[in-house]
CSV table of C-alpha atoms in Angstrom, one decimal:
chain,number,residue,atom,x,y,z
K,97,MET,CA,-21.5,19.9,53.4
K,98,ASP,CA,-23.1,20.4,57.1
K,99,THR,CA,-24.1,23.6,56.5
K,100,ILE,CA,-25.9,22.9,53.3
K,101,ALA,CA,-27.5,19.6,54.3
K,102,SER,CA,-28.8,21.7,57.6
K,103,LEU,CA,-31.0,23.9,54.9
K,104,PHE,CA,-33.1,20.3,54.2
K,105,SER,CA,-33.2,19.7,57.6
K,106,PHE,CA,-37.3,20.1,57.1
K,107,ILE,CA,-37.4,17.1,55.1
K,108,THR,CA,-35.3,14.8,57.0
K,109,THR,CA,-38.2,13.4,59.4
K,110,PRO,CA,-40.0,12.4,55.9
K,111,VAL,CA,-36.5,10.5,54.5
K,112,SER,CA,-36.0,8.9,57.9
K,113,TRP,CA,-39.7,7.8,58.2
K,114,VAL,CA,-39.2,6.1,55.0
K,115,ILE,CA,-35.6,4.4,55.8
K,116,VAL,CA,-37.3,3.2,58.3
K,117,GLN,CA,-40.4,1.5,57.0
K,118,PHE,CA,-38.2,0.3,54.7
K,119,HIS,CA,-35.7,-1.5,57.2
K,120,SER,CA,-38.8,-2.9,59.2
K,121,VAL,CA,-39.4,-4.8,55.6
K,122,TYR,CA,-36.2,-6.2,55.1
K,123,GLY,CA,-34.8,-6.7,58.5
K,124,LYS,CA,-37.4,-9.5,58.5
K,125,ILE,CA,-35.6,-11.1,56.1
K,126,PHE,CA,-31.5,-10.4,56.6
K,127,GLY,CA,-32.1,-9.7,60.2
K,128,PRO,CA,-32.3,-5.8,61.5
K,129,ASP,CA,-28.7,-5.1,62.0
K,130,THR,CA,-27.3,-6.0,58.5
K,131,GLY,CA,-25.9,-4.0,55.9
K,132,TRP,CA,-28.4,-5.8,53.4
K,133,ALA,CA,-31.4,-4.7,55.3
K,134,TRP,CA,-30.1,-1.0,55.8
K,135,GLY,CA,-28.3,-0.7,52.2
K,136,LEU,CA,-31.6,-2.1,50.3
K,137,SER,CA,-33.2,0.6,52.6
K,138,ILE,CA,-31.4,3.4,50.6
K,139,VAL,CA,-31.8,1.8,47.8
K,140,SER,CA,-35.7,1.5,47.8
K,141,LEU,CA,-35.2,5.0,49.2
K,142,VAL,CA,-33.8,5.8,45.6
K,143,ILE,CA,-36.6,3.7,43.4
K,144,LEU,CA,-39.3,5.4,45.4
K,145,ILE,CA,-37.9,8.8,44.8
K,146,ARG,CA,-37.4,8.2,40.4
K,147,ILE,CA,-40.8,6.2,40.7
K,148,CYS,CA,-41.9,9.7,42.0
K,149,LEU,CA,-40.1,11.7,39.3
K,150,ILE,CA,-41.3,10.1,36.5
K,151,PRO,CA,-43.8,12.8,35.3
K,152,LEU,CA,-40.8,15.3,36.0
K,153,PHE,CA,-38.9,13.1,33.6
K,154,VAL,CA,-41.3,13.4,30.8
K,155,LYS,CA,-41.2,16.6,31.4
K,156,GLN,CA,-37.6,17.1,30.7
K,157,ILE,CA,-38.0,14.7,27.5
K,158,LYS,CA,-40.4,17.2,26.1
K,159,ALA,CA,-38.5,20.2,26.5
K,160,THR,CA,-35.6,18.3,25.1
K,161,ARG,CA,-37.5,17.7,22.3
K,162,ALA,CA,-38.8,21.4,22.0
K,163,MET,CA,-34.9,22.6,21.9
K,164,GLN,CA,-34.1,20.1,19.1
K,165,THR,CA,-37.3,21.6,17.1
K,166,LEU,CA,-35.3,25.1,17.9
K,167,GLN,CA,-32.0,23.9,16.4
K,168,PRO,CA,-32.7,25.2,12.5
K,169,GLU,CA,-33.6,28.6,13.8
K,170,MET,CA,-30.8,28.0,16.2
K,171,LYS,CA,-28.5,27.6,13.3
K,172,LYS,CA,-29.8,30.3,11.5
K,173,ILE,CA,-29.1,32.7,14.3
K,174,GLN,CA,-25.6,31.2,15.0
K,175,GLU,CA,-24.5,31.8,11.0
K,176,ARG,CA,-25.9,35.4,11.0
K,177,TYR,CA,-24.6,36.6,14.2
K,178,LYS,CA,-21.3,34.3,13.9
K,179,ASN,CA,-18.7,37.5,14.5
K,180,ASP,CA,-20.8,38.8,17.3
K,181,LYS,CA,-21.0,36.5,20.2
K,182,GLN,CA,-23.0,38.7,22.4
K,183,ARG,CA,-26.0,39.8,20.1
K,184,GLN,CA,-25.9,35.7,19.4
K,185,SER,CA,-26.3,35.0,22.9
K,186,GLU,CA,-29.2,37.9,23.1
K,187,GLU,CA,-31.1,36.2,20.2
K,188,MET,CA,-30.9,32.8,21.9
K,189,MET,CA,-31.4,34.2,24.7
K,190,LYS,CA,-34.6,36.0,23.1
K,191,LEU,CA,-35.7,32.6,21.1
K,192,TYR,CA,-35.8,30.7,24.4
K,193,LYS,CA,-38.4,32.6,25.6
K,194,GLU,CA,-40.8,33.3,22.6
K,195,SER,CA,-40.3,29.4,22.3
K,196,GLY,CA,-41.1,28.7,25.9
K,197,THR,CA,-38.2,26.4,26.2
K,198,ASN,CA,-35.8,26.3,29.4
K,199,PRO,CA,-31.7,25.2,28.2
K,200,LEU,CA,-31.5,24.4,31.6
K,201,SER,CA,-34.1,21.3,31.5
K,202,SER,CA,-31.7,18.2,31.2
K,203,CYS,CA,-30.8,19.2,34.8
K,204,LEU,CA,-34.4,19.2,36.2
K,205,PRO,CA,-34.0,15.3,38.0
K,206,ILE,CA,-30.5,16.7,39.8
K,207,LEU,CA,-32.0,19.7,41.0
K,208,ALA,CA,-35.6,18.0,42.0
K,209,GLN,CA,-33.5,15.0,44.1
K,210,SER,CA,-31.4,17.2,45.7
K,211,PRO,CA,-33.4,18.1,48.8
K,212,PHE,CA,-33.8,13.9,49.4
K,213,PHE,CA,-30.2,13.6,48.8
K,214,PHE,CA,-29.0,16.2,51.3
K,215,ALA,CA,-31.9,15.0,54.0
K,216,LEU,CA,-30.3,11.7,53.6
K,217,TYR,CA,-26.6,12.9,54.4
K,218,HIS,CA,-27.7,14.8,57.6
K,219,VAL,CA,-29.7,12.0,58.7
K,220,LEU,CA,-26.5,9.5,58.0
K,221,ASN,CA,-24.2,12.2,59.6
K,222,GLY,CA,-26.4,11.9,62.9
K,223,ILE,CA,-25.8,8.0,62.8
K,224,ALA,CA,-22.1,8.4,62.3
K,225,SER,CA,-22.1,11.3,65.3
K,226,ASN,CA,-24.3,9.1,67.7
K,227,GLN,CA,-27.2,11.3,67.2
K,228,THR,CA,-31.0,10.6,66.9
K,229,ILE,CA,-32.3,12.4,64.1
K,230,GLY,CA,-36.0,12.7,62.8
K,231,VAL,CA,-37.8,9.2,63.5
K,232,ILE,CA,-34.3,6.8,64.0
K,233,ASN,CA,-34.5,6.4,67.8
K,234,GLU,CA,-31.8,5.3,69.9
K,235,SER,CA,-32.1,1.4,68.9
K,236,LEU,CA,-32.1,2.3,65.4
K,237,LEU,CA,-29.2,4.7,65.8
K,238,ALA,CA,-27.1,1.1,67.9
K,239,SER,CA,-28.8,-0.8,64.8
K,240,ALA,CA,-27.6,1.4,61.8
K,241,GLN,CA,-24.2,1.8,63.6
K,242,LYS,CA,-23.7,-2.0,63.5
K,243,ALA,CA,-24.4,-2.6,59.8
K,244,HIS,CA,-21.4,-2.8,57.3
K,245,ILE,CA,-21.6,-3.0,53.5
K,246,PHE,CA,-18.7,-4.9,52.1
K,247,GLY,CA,-17.0,-4.3,55.7
K,248,ALA,CA,-17.6,-0.7,55.6
K,249,PRO,CA,-19.8,0.8,58.1
K,250,LEU,CA,-22.6,3.2,56.8
K,251,ALA,CA,-21.6,6.1,58.2
K,252,ALA,CA,-18.2,6.0,57.6
K,253,LYS,CA,-16.4,8.0,55.1
K,254,PHE,CA,-13.3,8.4,53.0
K,255,THR,CA,-11.3,11.1,54.7
K,256,ASP,CA,-12.3,9.7,59.0
K,257,GLY,CA,-9.6,8.6,61.0
K,258,SER,CA,-8.9,5.6,62.3
K,259,ALA,CA,-9.9,6.3,65.6
K,260,LYS,CA,-13.2,7.2,64.4
K,261,VAL,CA,-13.4,3.9,62.1
K,262,GLU,CA,-12.5,1.6,65.0
K,263,ALA,CA,-15.8,3.4,66.9
K,264,LEU,CA,-17.8,2.0,64.1
K,265,GLY,CA,-16.3,-1.3,64.7
K,266,ALA,CA,-14.5,-1.8,61.1
K,267,SER,CA,-10.6,-1.2,59.7
K,268,LEU,CA,-9.8,1.9,58.1
K,269,THR,CA,-8.5,0.2,55.2
K,270,ASP,CA,-11.8,-1.6,54.0
K,271,VAL,CA,-13.4,1.7,54.5
K,272,ARG,CA,-10.7,3.7,51.9
K,273,VAL,CA,-11.2,0.9,49.5
K,274,VAL,CA,-14.7,0.5,49.4
K,275,THR,CA,-15.2,4.1,49.9
K,276,ALA,CA,-13.0,4.8,46.6
K,277,ILE,CA,-14.9,1.8,44.7
K,278,MET,CA,-18.2,3.4,44.9
K,279,ILE,CA,-16.3,7.3,44.2
K,280,VAL,CA,-15.1,5.6,40.7
K,281,LEU,CA,-18.5,4.0,40.0
K,282,MET,CA,-20.1,6.7,40.7
K,283,SER,CA,-18.0,9.2,38.5
K,284,ALA,CA,-18.1,6.5,36.1
K,285,SER,CA,-21.6,6.2,35.7
K,286,GLN,CA,-22.1,9.7,35.5
K,287,PHE,CA,-19.6,10.2,32.5
K,288,TYR,CA,-21.2,7.3,30.9
K,289,THR,CA,-24.3,8.5,31.2
K,290,GLN,CA,-23.7,11.7,29.8
K,291,ARG,CA,-21.5,10.7,27.1
K,292,GLN,CA,-24.1,8.3,26.0
K,293,LEU,CA,-26.2,11.6,25.7
K,294,MET,CA,-23.8,13.8,23.5
K,295,THR,CA,-22.5,10.8,21.1
K,296,LYS,CA,-26.0,9.0,20.5
K,297,ASN,CA,-28.7,11.1,21.2
K,298,VAL,CA,-27.6,14.3,19.7
K,299,ASP,CA,-28.1,16.3,16.4
K,300,THR,CA,-24.7,16.2,15.3
K,301,THR,CA,-25.5,18.7,12.1
K,302,VAL,CA,-26.6,21.8,13.9
K,303,LYS,CA,-23.9,23.1,17.2
K,304,THR,CA,-25.5,25.5,19.5
K,305,PRO,CA,-24.6,26.8,23.0
K,306,PHE,CA,-27.1,23.9,24.2
K,307,MET,CA,-24.2,21.0,22.9
K,308,GLN,CA,-21.5,22.7,24.4
K,309,GLN,CA,-23.3,22.7,27.9
K,310,GLN,CA,-24.0,19.1,27.7
K,311,LYS,CA,-20.3,18.6,26.5
K,312,MET,CA,-18.9,20.9,29.2
K,313,LEU,CA,-21.5,18.9,31.4
K,314,MET,CA,-19.5,15.5,30.5
K,315,TYR,CA,-16.7,16.5,32.4
K,316,VAL,CA,-17.7,18.6,35.0
K,317,PHE,CA,-19.9,16.2,37.0
K,318,PRO,CA,-17.9,13.5,37.4
K,319,VAL,CA,-14.9,15.5,38.2
K,320,MET,CA,-17.1,17.3,40.8
K,321,PHE,CA,-19.0,13.8,42.4
K,322,ALA,CA,-14.9,12.5,42.5
K,323,VAL,CA,-13.8,15.3,44.9
K,324,PHE,CA,-17.1,15.5,46.8
K,325,GLY,CA,-17.0,11.8,47.2
K,326,ILE,CA,-14.3,11.7,49.6
K,327,ASN,CA,-16.7,13.4,51.9
K,328,PHE,CA,-19.9,11.3,51.5
K,329,PRO,CA,-20.8,8.7,54.1
K,330,VAL,CA,-21.1,4.9,52.8
K,331,GLY,CA,-25.3,5.8,53.0
K,332,VAL,CA,-24.7,8.8,50.5
K,333,LEU,CA,-22.7,6.6,48.2
K,334,VAL,CA,-25.2,3.7,47.9
K,335,TYR,CA,-27.9,6.5,47.2
K,336,TRP,CA,-25.8,8.3,44.7
K,337,LEU,CA,-24.4,5.4,43.2
K,338,THR,CA,-28.1,3.4,42.7
K,339,THR,CA,-29.7,6.9,41.2
K,340,ASN,CA,-26.7,7.0,38.8
K,341,VAL,CA,-27.5,3.4,37.6
K,342,TRP,CA,-31.2,4.2,37.4
K,343,THR,CA,-30.6,7.5,35.3
K,344,MET,CA,-28.3,5.4,33.1
K,345,GLY,CA,-31.2,2.9,32.6
K,346,GLN,CA,-33.4,5.0,32.2
K,347,GLN,CA,-31.5,7.0,29.6
K,348,MET,CA,-30.3,4.2,27.6
K,349,TYR,CA,-34.5,3.0,27.6
K,350,VAL,CA,-35.2,6.7,26.0
K,351,ILE,CA,-32.3,6.9,23.5
K,352,ARG,CA,-33.5,3.5,22.2
K,353,ASN,CA,-37.5,3.9,21.6
K,354,ASN,CA,-37.7,7.5,20.9
K,355,PRO,CA,-34.0,9.3,19.7
K,356,THR,CA,-33.3,12.4,19.2
K,357,PRO,CA,-34.1,13.5,15.1
K,358,GLY,CA,-30.9,13.7,13.1
K,359,SER,CA,-29.0,11.4,16.0
K,360,LYS,CA,-26.9,8.0,15.4
K,361,ALA,CA,-29.4,7.1,17.5
K,362,GLN,CA,-32.4,7.5,15.3
K,363,ALA,CA,-30.0,6.1,12.3
K,364,ALA,CA,-29.9,2.8,14.2
K,365,TYR,CA,-33.5,2.7,15.7
K,366,LEU,CA,-35.0,3.4,12.0
K,367,GLU,CA,-32.6,0.7,10.6
K,368,ARG,CA,-34.2,-1.9,13.2
K,369,LEU,CA,-37.7,-0.6,12.6
K,370,THR,CA,-37.4,-1.0,8.7
K,371,HIS,CA,-35.9,-4.6,9.4
K,372,HIS,CA,-39.2,-5.2,11.7
K,373,VAL,CA,-41.7,-3.5,9.4
K,374,THR,CA,-40.5,-5.2,5.7
K,375,HIS,CA,-40.5,-8.3,7.8
K,376,HIS,CA,-44.2,-8.4,9.2
K,377,GLY,CA,-45.4,-6.1,6.4
K,378,LYS,CA,-47.0,-3.9,9.1
K,379,THR,CA,-46.4,-1.7,13.0
K,380,ARG,CA,-47.9,-3.1,15.8
K,381,ARG,CA,-46.7,-1.0,18.2
K,382,ARG,CA,-48.0,2.4,19.5
K,383,SER,CA,-44.5,3.8,19.7
K,384,GLU,CA,-43.4,2.8,15.9
K,385,LYS,CA,-46.8,4.1,14.7
K,386,THR,CA,-45.9,7.5,16.6
K,387,ILE,CA,-42.4,7.5,14.9
K,388,ILE,CA,-43.6,7.0,11.5
K,389,LYS,CA,-46.6,9.5,12.1
K,390,ALA,CA,-44.1,12.5,13.3
K,391,ILE,CA,-41.4,11.0,10.0
K,392,VAL,CA,-44.5,11.4,7.3
K,393,ALA,CA,-45.8,14.7,8.4
K,394,LYS,CA,-42.6,16.4,8.0
K,395,GLY,CA,-42.5,16.2,4.0
K,396,ARG,CA,-39.5,17.8,2.5
K,397,ASP,CA,-37.9,18.9,6.0
K,398,ARG,CA,-36.9,15.0,6.7
K,399,ASN,CA,-33.6,14.1,7.1
K,400,GLU,CA,-31.1,12.1,5.6
K,401,PHE,CA,-31.8,9.0,7.9
K,402,GLU,CA,-35.7,9.6,7.4
K,403,ARG,CA,-35.4,9.5,3.9
K,404,GLY,CA,-33.7,6.6,3.7
K,405,PHE,CA,-36.5,5.1,5.7
K,406,ILE,CA,-38.9,5.9,3.6
K,407,ASN,CA,-37.0,5.1,0.3
K,408,ALA,CA,-36.3,1.9,2.1
K,409,LEU,CA,-39.8,1.0,2.3
K,410,THR,CA,-40.9,2.2,-1.2
K,411,LYS,CA,-38.3,-0.2,-2.5
K,412,SER,CA,-40.5,-3.0,-0.2
K,413,GLY,CA,-43.5,-2.2,-1.8
K,414,LEU,CA,-45.0,-0.5,1.0
K,415,VAL,CA,-46.1,2.8,1.5
K,416,ALA,CA,-46.2,4.6,5.1
K,417,GLN,CA,-49.6,6.7,5.8
K,418,ALA,CA,-50.1,9.8,7.7
K,419,ASP,CA,-51.7,8.1,11.1
K,420,GLY,CA,-48.7,6.1,11.5
K,421,THR,CA,-49.7,2.5,9.7
K,422,VAL,CA,-48.0,1.1,7.0
K,423,VAL,CA,-49.8,-0.8,3.6
K,424,LYS,CA,-48.6,-2.5,0.8
K,425,GLY,CA,-48.7,0.2,-2.1
K,426,GLU,CA,-51.1,-0.3,-5.3
K,427,ALA,CA,-48.0,0.2,-7.6
K,428,GLN,CA,-45.7,-2.4,-6.4
K,429,ALA,CA,-48.5,-4.7,-5.6
K,430,ALA,CA,-47.9,-8.1,-7.1
K,431,THR,CA,-50.5,-10.3,-8.9
K,432,LEU,CA,-49.8,-13.8,-10.3
K,433,THR,CA,-50.8,-14.5,-14.4
K,434,GLU,CA,-51.9,-17.5,-15.6
K,435,ASP,CA,-48.5,-19.2,-15.7
K,436,GLY,CA,-48.4,-18.6,-11.8
K,437,VAL,CA,-45.3,-16.0,-12.5
K,438,ALA,CA,-46.0,-13.2,-10.0
K,439,THR,CA,-45.7,-9.8,-12.1
K,440,THR,CA,-46.2,-6.0,-11.2
K,441,ALA,CA,-50.1,-4.7,-11.3
K,442,ALA,CA,-48.7,-1.1,-12.7
K,443,ALA,CA,-46.6,-2.1,-15.6
K,444,LYS,CA,-44.2,1.1,-17.0
K,445,ARG,CA,-45.9,2.7,-20.0
K,446,GLN,CA,-43.9,2.9,-23.0
K,447,GLN,CA,-43.2,5.9,-24.4
K,448,PRO,CA,-43.4,6.7,-28.6
K,449,LYS,CA,-40.5,7.0,-30.3
K,450,ARG,CA,-40.8,11.0,-31.1
K,451,GLN,CA,-40.6,11.6,-34.9
K,452,THR,CA,-38.8,14.5,-36.3
K,453,LYS,CA,-40.2,17.4,-38.1
K,454,ALA,CA,-40.0,16.2,-41.8
K,455,GLN,CA,-41.8,12.7,-40.9
K,456,ARG,CA,-44.4,14.5,-39.3
K,457,GLN,CA,-44.8,17.1,-42.5
K,458,SER,CA,-44.6,14.0,-45.3
K,459,GLY,CA,-47.2,11.8,-42.9
K,460,GLY,CA,-45.4,8.6,-43.8
K,461,THR,CA,-44.0,8.2,-41.0
K,462,LYS,CA,-43.7,4.2,-39.4
K,463,ALA,CA,-45.7,4.2,-36.2
K,464,ALA,CA,-43.6,3.7,-33.3
K,465,GLY,CA,-42.3,0.0,-32.4
K,466,ASP,CA,-42.6,-1.2,-36.1
K,467,SER,CA,-39.8,-3.1,-37.4
K,468,PRO,CA,-37.6,-1.7,-39.9
K,469,SER,CA,-38.2,-5.0,-41.7
K,470,ASP,CA,-41.7,-4.6,-41.6
K,471,ALA,CA,-41.8,-1.2,-43.1
K,472,SER,CA,-39.2,-2.6,-45.9
K,473,ASP,CA,-41.4,-5.4,-46.9
K,474,SER,CA,-44.6,-3.9,-46.8
K,475,SER,CA,-43.5,-0.7,-49.1
K,476,ALA,CA,-41.3,-2.4,-51.2
K,477,PRO,CA,-42.3,-3.3,-54.9
K,478,SER,CA,-41.7,-5.7,-57.4
K,479,ASP,CA,-38.6,-6.2,-59.1
K,480,SER,CA,-39.9,-5.1,-62.6
K,481,SER,CA,-41.4,-2.4,-61.4
K,482,ASP,CA,-38.3,-1.0,-60.1
K,483,SER,CA,-36.6,-1.1,-62.9
K,484,SER,CA,-38.8,0.2,-65.1
K,485,GLU,CA,-39.3,3.2,-63.0
K,486,LYS,CA,-35.8,3.7,-62.4
K,487,THR,CA,-35.5,3.3,-66.1
K,488,THR,CA,-38.5,6.0,-66.5
K,489,SER,CA,-36.4,8.8,-64.1
K,490,LEU,CA,-33.6,7.9,-66.0
K,491,GLU,CA,-34.8,9.1,-69.4
K,492,LYS,CA,-37.0,12.1,-67.7
K,493,SER,CA,-33.6,13.4,-66.0
K,494,ASP,CA,-32.0,13.3,-69.5
K,495,GLU,CA,-34.5,15.3,-71.7
K,496,PRO,CA,-33.5,19.2,-71.6
K,497,GLN,CA,-36.6,21.3,-70.1
K,498,ASP,CA,-36.4,23.5,-73.3
K,499,ALA,CA,-37.7,20.3,-75.0
K,500,LYS,CA,-41.0,20.1,-73.4
K,501,PRO,CA,-43.7,20.6,-75.9
K,502,ALA,CA,-45.8,24.3,-76.2
K,503,ALA,CA,-48.6,22.8,-75.0
K,504,GLN,CA,-47.1,21.6,-71.8
K,505,GLN,CA,-45.8,25.0,-70.8
K,506,PRO,CA,-47.7,27.1,-68.6
K,507,PRO,CA,-49.5,30.0,-70.6
K,508,LYS,CA,-48.8,33.9,-69.6
K,509,GLY,CA,-51.5,35.3,-67.9
K,510,GLY,CA,-52.7,36.6,-64.9
K,511,SER,CA,-54.2,33.4,-63.0
K,512,ASN,CA,-50.8,31.5,-63.7
K,513,GLY,CA,-48.5,34.1,-61.7
K,514,ARG,CA,-48.8,31.8,-59.1
K,515,SER,CA,-47.3,28.8,-60.4
K,516,ARG,CA,-45.0,30.8,-61.9
K,517,ALA,CA,-43.8,32.2,-58.5
K,518,GLN,CA,-43.5,28.9,-57.5
K,519,SER,CA,-41.3,27.4,-60.1
K,520,GLY,CA,-38.8,30.8,-59.6
K,521,GLN,CA,-39.4,33.0,-62.5
K,522,ARG,CA,-41.3,35.5,-60.4
K,523,LYS,CA,-41.4,35.6,-56.5
K,524,GLY,CA,-44.3,38.7,-56.5
K,525,GLY,CA,-47.9,38.1,-56.6
K,526,PRO,CA,-50.3,37.7,-60.2
K,527,GLN,CA,-50.0,40.8,-62.0
K,528,ARG,CA,-53.5,42.5,-62.6
K,529,PRO,CA,-54.8,42.5,-66.4
K,530,LYS,CA,-53.5,45.6,-69.0
K,531,SER,CA,-57.1,48.1,-69.3
K,532,PRO,CA,-58.5,47.6,-73.2
K,533,SER,CA,-58.5,51.4,-73.5
K,534,LYS,CA,-54.7,51.2,-73.1
K,535,LYS,CA,-54.0,48.3,-75.8
């Protein structure tokens, strides 16, 4: 660790200068030789570094979102080359190169602050070795050696012997207890941060090597910090515990307000957004409009949570617009009648009943929606006419067809061939009359 820290000795002077400036402020409040003055100086150093890294964090989020847009393509590659892992990895790397994304983008904040971490380690190691370093002179060195955090010296380590700890004015038990608690908290915060990312803010519908990588880091990083933590001075443990807490809070904010599409965090966010929008009837924050605008732009590519959000707005009489706003739907707008009863402006049209072929040909069908009683009342004749018509029809049906008078029988001739064909006597066309010369 000392060899690695010496590689970043070029940044030791700036880091020590920042710590001394914060110490001069807190020393006036808590006293220059107290652990509060030096401990809060280290915490302030962390906050300053993380504020400077916010643009890098935003870039990390954009890179992560770019990786998420590639999830469908990754899934296709994974299904196409599921039996050839080497070809699958090659196609994945080709996709990363073409899209300009980097699967290691989530490690950017850790890599960016690693020089400050090792520079602080180098400064605290110099304090423990009773050596001036950077802008820390002999008076500041003596003040830092007297500073204790919960009974543990700022430069003490878990692996230090009792003689070295007693030289710093502390007991070995206090140092072991304080450092052990801080190591456990440091590893637990790292594990929770990574687990929160994997369980709440990852699209679980797609299995990619990126997800496997994140899952591996979830277990590897806490173990690494626990192993290396026993060699960290108390001041470095304060630094790393503070930056882990900052990362955890920053990530919780991002997951809550800008979740990954298709994740559990998005389902929870859209549920809250649905309740908020339906209650107020509009969107009030810019972030809400940005989320709704992205959902509307997806069209048919929406996931199940986004479709449920759109359906919930429709049921509430609201429509999401392309600019991210929400307006009242015209088809669902409620109006008041003369009686004061709320009704919908657009009533459903009643489709007429479909007529049968026989009804269309006969032309005597009833209008759609008429009751059977109306039809029977309008078309029913009187009782006397009904009985006479029945008697006449029975008499006509009893008469044989041969008993008809000759005058009523159709004459034989070419002009009446069509009537004979219709009655079934002759199905052919009309007969050509014979020539007079042949009679």
